[in-house]
XYZ file of C-alpha atoms in Angstrom:
475
model
C 121.070 157.807 80.366
C 117.362 158.484 79.746
C 114.439 156.113 79.731
C 112.108 156.286 76.735
C 108.445 155.255 76.618
C 106.709 154.770 73.259
C 102.928 154.298 73.116
C 101.683 153.140 69.732
C 98.114 153.802 68.623
C 97.823 151.737 65.463
C 96.276 153.791 62.660
C 95.735 156.955 64.727
C 95.157 160.040 62.579
C 94.958 163.758 63.297
C 91.890 163.926 61.049
C 89.964 162.326 63.884
C 92.088 163.259 66.907
C 92.709 166.989 66.414
C 89.072 168.103 66.789
C 88.747 166.019 69.949
C 91.992 167.435 71.341
C 90.862 170.993 70.541
C 87.542 170.332 72.267
C 89.365 169.388 75.476
C 88.364 165.720 75.298
C 91.946 164.408 75.325
C 93.731 166.603 77.910
C 96.723 164.313 78.369
C 97.602 164.192 74.684
C 97.024 167.949 74.486
C 99.444 168.548 77.372
C 102.085 166.458 75.582
C 101.567 168.538 72.428
C 101.999 171.767 74.399
C 105.065 170.457 76.219
C 106.699 168.880 73.165
C 106.512 168.581 69.393
C 103.825 167.007 67.251
C 102.880 166.550 63.637
C 101.938 164.229 60.854
C 103.982 161.066 60.515
C 104.330 159.914 56.925
C 104.084 156.139 56.679
C 105.579 153.921 53.979
C 104.209 152.429 50.774
C 102.012 150.507 51.138
C 100.738 152.080 54.399
C 99.826 148.789 56.087
C 100.998 147.546 59.474
C 103.161 144.560 58.424
C 105.217 146.940 56.264
C 105.061 150.018 58.474
C 106.066 148.542 61.840
C 109.231 146.858 60.431
C 110.055 150.225 58.817
C 109.819 151.882 62.229
C 111.679 149.035 63.926
C 114.596 149.153 61.473
C 114.523 152.790 60.368
C 114.751 151.460 56.816
C 112.615 151.408 53.692
C 111.028 148.093 52.660
C 113.680 147.616 49.988
C 116.124 147.057 52.821
C 114.042 145.238 55.445
C 112.240 142.994 52.954
C 108.588 143.045 54.060
C 106.119 144.281 51.437
C 102.632 143.343 52.622
C 100.372 141.004 54.545
C 101.346 138.430 51.935
C 104.217 138.281 49.490
C 105.884 135.846 47.145
C 108.747 133.802 48.505
C 112.069 134.657 46.938
C 112.348 133.462 43.326
C 109.044 131.524 43.543
C 105.317 132.123 43.150
C 104.616 130.523 46.508
C 102.784 132.969 48.771
C 104.035 133.470 52.319
C 102.869 135.473 55.316
C 105.842 137.475 56.659
C 106.907 136.856 60.252
C 109.638 138.270 62.471
C 112.431 136.418 60.688
C 111.335 137.977 57.366
C 112.816 141.313 58.499
C 116.327 141.556 57.039
C 117.607 144.561 58.995
C 118.455 144.927 62.690
C 115.562 146.139 64.821
C 115.604 148.987 67.310
C 115.485 146.741 70.374
C 118.283 144.537 68.986
C 120.478 147.617 68.515
C 119.715 148.784 72.039
C 120.492 145.335 73.436
C 123.870 145.308 71.674
C 124.611 148.634 73.327
C 123.793 147.456 76.845
C 120.234 148.810 77.011
C 117.248 146.797 78.177
C 113.965 146.927 76.250
C 110.387 145.845 76.836
C 108.397 145.590 73.587
C 104.712 144.643 73.693
C 102.431 143.679 70.813
C 104.365 145.087 67.842
C 103.452 143.388 64.573
C 105.998 140.909 63.195
C 107.626 140.173 66.542
C 106.793 136.478 66.316
C 108.862 134.506 66.975
C 110.218 136.879 69.650
C 113.788 138.139 69.359
C 116.217 136.980 72.054
C 117.275 140.334 73.482
C 118.352 141.682 76.864
C 114.823 142.449 77.959
C 111.291 141.366 77.091
C 109.488 140.824 73.795
C 105.758 140.086 73.871
C 104.779 138.973 70.364
C 101.934 140.746 68.606
C 99.668 139.876 65.691
C 100.535 136.658 63.813
C 101.592 134.871 66.993
C 99.363 131.757 67.265
C 99.082 132.221 71.019
C 100.524 134.379 73.780
C 104.275 134.166 73.179
C 107.088 136.048 74.879
C 110.796 136.111 75.580
C 111.886 135.126 78.159
C 109.669 132.110 78.747
C 108.860 133.001 82.341
C 107.255 136.248 81.154
C 105.136 134.248 78.721
C 103.880 132.025 81.530
C 103.223 135.055 83.750
C 101.216 136.778 80.976
C 99.037 133.708 80.504
C 98.270 133.629 84.211
C 97.403 137.328 84.059
C 94.828 136.639 81.326
C 96.712 138.568 78.647
C 95.377 138.168 75.079
C 96.775 139.241 71.718
C 93.532 140.068 69.914
C 89.913 140.505 70.878
C 86.868 139.601 68.830
C 87.442 140.235 65.134
C 85.416 143.144 63.798
C 84.148 141.163 60.814
C 82.762 138.484 63.121
C 81.183 140.371 66.000
C 78.115 142.592 66.527
C 79.174 146.151 67.298
C 78.103 146.177 70.935
C 80.026 142.995 71.757
C 82.986 144.144 69.661
C 83.306 147.365 71.656
C 82.990 145.595 74.995
C 85.787 143.227 74.037
C 87.867 146.101 72.649
C 87.946 147.798 76.048
C 88.582 144.518 77.868
C 91.638 143.664 75.737
C 92.970 147.232 75.882
C 92.686 147.493 79.661
C 94.349 144.121 80.195
C 97.245 145.096 77.898
C 97.807 148.359 79.732
C 97.486 146.637 83.111
C 100.141 144.055 82.177
C 102.378 146.783 80.753
C 102.308 148.736 84.010
C 103.043 145.594 85.994
C 105.979 144.840 83.692
C 107.359 148.320 84.335
C 107.861 147.226 87.944
C 108.647 143.587 87.241
C 111.695 144.062 84.982
C 114.365 146.687 84.502
C 114.197 148.697 81.281
C 115.605 151.643 79.382
C 113.199 151.495 76.446
C 109.553 150.504 76.813
C 107.068 150.230 73.942
C 103.433 149.186 73.976
C 101.171 149.037 70.935
C 97.409 149.453 71.211
C 96.047 147.739 68.102
C 92.388 148.343 68.990
C 92.570 151.785 67.373
C 93.069 150.133 63.985
C 90.290 147.605 64.525
C 87.645 150.082 65.659
C 88.455 152.490 62.814
C 88.165 149.779 60.180
C 84.756 148.929 61.565
C 83.279 152.323 62.437
C 85.246 155.136 60.747
C 82.384 155.835 58.345
C 80.015 156.308 61.285
C 81.975 159.054 63.077
C 79.517 161.743 64.162
C 76.356 159.956 63.078
C 74.090 157.139 64.187
C 74.059 154.943 67.268
C 77.828 154.361 67.169
C 78.795 157.837 65.971
C 80.854 158.520 69.114
C 82.329 155.039 69.553
C 85.759 155.894 68.142
C 85.853 159.219 69.990
C 84.974 157.578 73.289
C 87.638 154.898 72.786
C 90.314 157.545 72.214
C 89.135 159.434 75.305
C 89.658 156.177 77.205
C 93.116 155.777 75.668
C 93.977 159.319 76.685
C 93.378 158.336 80.304
C 95.436 155.160 79.829
C 98.197 157.312 78.373
C 98.233 159.341 81.577
C 98.453 156.161 83.666
C 101.261 154.702 81.558
C 103.262 157.935 81.684
C 102.856 158.292 85.429
C 103.840 154.668 86.061
C 106.822 154.748 83.702
C 108.333 158.005 84.869
C 110.201 158.111 81.554
C 112.393 161.018 80.500
C 110.988 161.007 76.962
C 107.507 159.904 75.876
C 106.375 159.348 72.280
C 102.833 158.630 71.091
C 102.766 157.464 67.489
C 100.920 155.571 64.791
C 102.187 153.477 61.901
C 99.725 154.951 59.379
C 96.608 157.069 59.367
C 92.975 156.394 58.521
C 90.244 157.711 56.281
C 86.808 156.654 55.061
C 86.367 153.760 52.657
C 83.337 153.654 50.390
C 84.528 151.747 47.335
C 86.845 148.773 46.956
C 88.696 148.493 43.638
C 89.321 144.953 42.422
C 92.407 145.573 40.332
C 92.668 142.018 38.955
C 89.451 142.624 37.002
C 91.103 145.615 35.357
C 94.260 143.610 34.620
C 92.161 140.870 33.044
C 90.191 143.341 30.926
C 93.472 144.741 29.569
C 95.000 141.329 28.931
C 97.715 141.452 31.580
C 96.426 138.593 33.735
C 95.269 135.156 32.584
C 93.267 132.543 34.473
C 92.783 128.860 33.773
C 89.650 127.829 31.879
C 88.697 124.956 34.161
C 85.442 123.746 35.738
C 86.809 124.774 39.141
C 87.474 128.348 37.982
C 84.095 128.626 36.249
C 82.396 127.427 39.439
C 84.383 129.921 41.520
C 83.350 132.796 39.240
C 79.684 131.811 39.496
C 80.007 131.857 43.279
C 81.657 135.293 43.142
C 78.746 136.620 41.070
C 76.200 135.114 43.453
C 78.036 136.670 46.411
C 77.885 140.074 44.699
C 74.129 139.736 44.175
C 73.658 138.907 47.853
C 75.733 141.946 48.862
C 73.879 144.352 46.578
C 70.457 143.063 47.643
C 71.259 143.350 51.347
C 70.690 139.636 51.904
C 74.335 139.162 52.861
C 73.777 141.466 55.861
C 70.965 139.220 57.033
C 73.169 136.150 56.605
C 76.005 137.792 58.540
C 73.687 138.735 61.422
C 72.266 135.222 61.516
C 75.754 133.702 61.617
C 76.729 136.077 64.422
C 73.623 135.152 66.440
C 74.528 131.484 66.021
C 78.070 132.134 67.256
C 79.606 131.551 63.844
C 82.278 133.762 62.277
C 81.411 135.165 58.844
C 84.887 136.688 58.540
C 86.337 133.175 58.545
C 84.378 132.149 55.437
C 86.966 131.906 52.670
C 85.976 133.515 49.357
C 86.043 131.290 46.265
C 89.469 131.197 44.640
C 90.008 131.763 40.937
C 93.367 130.238 40.002
C 95.736 132.472 38.059
C 97.803 131.217 35.137
C 101.000 132.887 36.283
C 103.121 131.520 33.437
C 101.038 133.250 30.761
C 100.257 136.413 32.752
C 102.287 139.595 32.560
C 101.088 141.165 35.835
C 99.225 140.005 38.927
C 98.653 140.723 42.594
C 99.754 138.677 45.598
C 97.132 137.946 48.205
C 94.032 140.018 48.805
C 94.260 143.088 51.041
C 96.560 145.276 48.920
C 96.600 145.604 45.146
C 100.249 146.257 44.388
C 101.373 144.525 41.204
C 104.079 141.992 40.447
C 105.318 141.484 36.885
C 106.141 138.090 35.427
C 109.764 137.367 36.303
C 110.338 135.552 33.014
C 109.899 138.780 31.013
C 113.028 139.978 29.224
C 114.557 143.209 30.511
C 113.175 145.168 27.598
C 109.694 143.634 27.882
C 109.703 144.151 31.657
C 110.436 147.856 31.258
C 107.826 148.213 28.487
C 105.092 146.498 30.491
C 105.984 148.390 33.673
C 105.884 151.747 31.852
C 102.649 150.834 30.090
C 100.757 149.745 33.211
C 101.995 152.681 35.283
C 100.872 155.085 32.554
C 97.428 153.510 32.280
C 96.918 153.445 36.052
C 97.789 157.127 36.264
C 95.575 158.275 33.395
C 92.988 155.593 32.577
C 91.927 153.747 35.756
C 88.645 155.507 36.506
C 85.481 154.926 38.477
C 82.993 153.759 35.815
C 80.137 155.667 37.496
C 81.812 159.015 38.181
C 84.703 159.077 35.700
C 87.045 160.031 38.556
C 90.646 158.847 38.445
C 91.151 156.280 41.219
C 94.903 156.502 41.836
C 96.459 159.288 43.892
C 99.974 158.119 42.982
C 101.551 155.204 41.143
C 105.219 154.256 41.400
C 107.661 151.854 39.845
C 109.357 150.045 42.717
C 112.767 151.484 41.809
C 111.368 154.995 42.356
C 110.647 154.504 46.069
C 112.612 151.445 47.220
C 116.321 150.818 47.439
C 118.329 148.032 49.014
C 119.118 144.357 48.542
C 115.500 143.208 49.012
C 114.051 145.521 46.340
C 114.262 142.797 43.707
C 111.619 140.830 45.646
C 109.221 143.781 45.974
C 106.041 144.378 43.962
C 107.034 146.007 40.690
C 104.251 148.619 40.716
C 102.874 150.285 43.854
C 99.614 152.189 44.037
C 98.243 154.768 46.484
C 94.491 155.207 45.897
C 92.490 158.361 46.424
C 90.009 158.584 49.275
C 87.481 156.874 49.516
C 88.878 154.041 47.358
C 90.997 151.060 48.426
C 92.664 148.732 45.926
C 92.700 144.985 46.547
C 93.871 141.821 44.842
C 92.065 138.546 44.295
C 89.022 137.747 42.161
C 86.418 138.276 44.867
C 83.981 140.561 43.055
C 82.802 140.409 39.423
C 83.183 144.131 38.713
C 85.932 146.723 39.130
C 84.195 148.673 41.917
C 82.552 147.103 44.972
C 80.466 149.384 47.218
C 81.463 148.958 50.865
C 78.797 147.851 53.301
C 80.794 146.968 56.424
C 84.443 147.991 56.600
C 84.005 151.758 56.366
C 87.566 152.813 57.263
C 90.849 152.160 55.479
C 94.503 153.043 55.900
C 95.893 156.460 54.947
C 99.495 157.464 54.327
C 99.607 160.125 57.046
C 99.790 158.960 60.642
C 100.596 161.026 63.730
C 103.124 161.481 66.510
C 103.700 163.524 69.653
C 107.049 163.620 71.460
C 107.824 165.364 74.731
C 110.389 165.249 77.488
C 114.047 165.920 78.174
C 115.841 167.533 75.249
C 112.661 168.026 73.196
C 111.488 171.466 72.073
C 108.113 172.752 73.250
C 104.909 173.595 71.431
C 106.142 173.170 67.870
C 104.519 171.380 64.952
C 107.107 169.395 62.978
C 106.034 166.838 60.404
C 108.190 163.734 60.081
C 108.470 160.297 58.514
C 107.828 157.037 60.305
C 111.402 155.897 59.651
C 112.765 159.049 61.345
C 111.607 157.968 64.794
C 114.053 155.041 64.869
C 117.290 157.090 64.703
C 115.706 159.791 66.875
C 115.076 157.276 69.653
C 118.594 155.865 69.288
C 119.911 159.428 69.470
C 118.481 159.800 72.995
C 120.773 156.916 73.985
C 123.770 158.353 72.156
C 123.676 155.615 69.494
C 124.213 156.280 65.783
C 123.287 153.808 63.068
C 123.197 153.586 59.277
C 119.462 153.736 58.506
C 117.279 155.550 55.976
C 115.563 157.692 58.582
C 117.066 160.937 59.916
C 117.294 162.213 63.488
C 114.582 164.840 64.004
C 117.078 167.574 64.825
C 114.498 170.334 64.385
C 112.479 168.751 67.188
C 115.368 168.601 69.624
C 117.176 171.193 71.663
C 120.659 171.737 70.288
C 122.481 169.718 72.919
C 120.245 166.714 72.266
C 120.584 166.634 68.461
């Protein structure tokens, strides 16, 4: 039976990578493309890591695995929760392999805390409060090795220090991965480099210009060398490089709750606390527009403080008297009031979807903001669909739609986080049984059954084996 190595580059996109590959700056990735298949990898909706990685891990759409964002409402309540590993309602790739007598090593994948008890090793990724692994002896070994989950947050750190820490964390992760390849037996090995996501959020808008115009390029060149080292050490029969979503520039943030309030769909309490919070939001906006907030951020950084940890003022929503609202901050997908009658639910859902598609425009340019808008039943299916946001939105570039009441207007110009997630990620696959030199686009959920196929395992998932990418005897 083969051994399979998967190297994840969180948020990697051909928009950035292809020109660097063509220029000969990433020879190892280029060789994999020539020796195998490559293409775009369509993520899921919304294209964010806590939804995308469980979709890869299970091969299922969110309506089956049950994770819908960085935050979501607990079942049948309006209590907000942060999904963790146990929130995933479908069997994961490494669990399936373990049941079939295959050993896995999985490092740093999102929503692997707490770690699954499999025949192999799980090193928890983001959301783990500290270095956590199964089995326990691996956890203790990683701590002694100086392994860390995350480096300095990009919202908290000057660019020079951020980049230094980015390389330090990346090199330590790869070093520990290569040691684990010798330390334990494995059939499937996966390592996720999350620094690609972090650096693109911070610096995507600076690609090709300014002091840090080559920072992302240089980091990927470094990762290309690490890819060569990982491949050589692993000696795997099949190697896959992949991302969970892509990236593009972000120039304007759309505060969808302001639009919902303007149209009467969301209500807030008229309390002194809410009025005070709104005044603070307005003051924050003035500081941002004037440039004073940049000075404050730099001063906090020089003093060793973390501006990204400063919580924005919270305007409390009157959920009972609202018809639609968001959950959390980072994504702006909409939930409808669960107390609506069936007929009213359908009317409100149709009405909001129609308005988002035809009326939600940039006040300055008149441009429509939404690329696509869906009712949840149009893209999700499965037992967990009833807990999903009722309306899902994919914005056009360079917009990103967020929840919360953290800005007094619909559109907020971006001054720091110049990159945001895009639906189209990337993959390259080469090795035994894989065709050579072909471009074949795929979906993120297709990689799960394709990997299982290399081990002769079939499973009922939403993804399909990439038969066009495989030689006939391997499909």
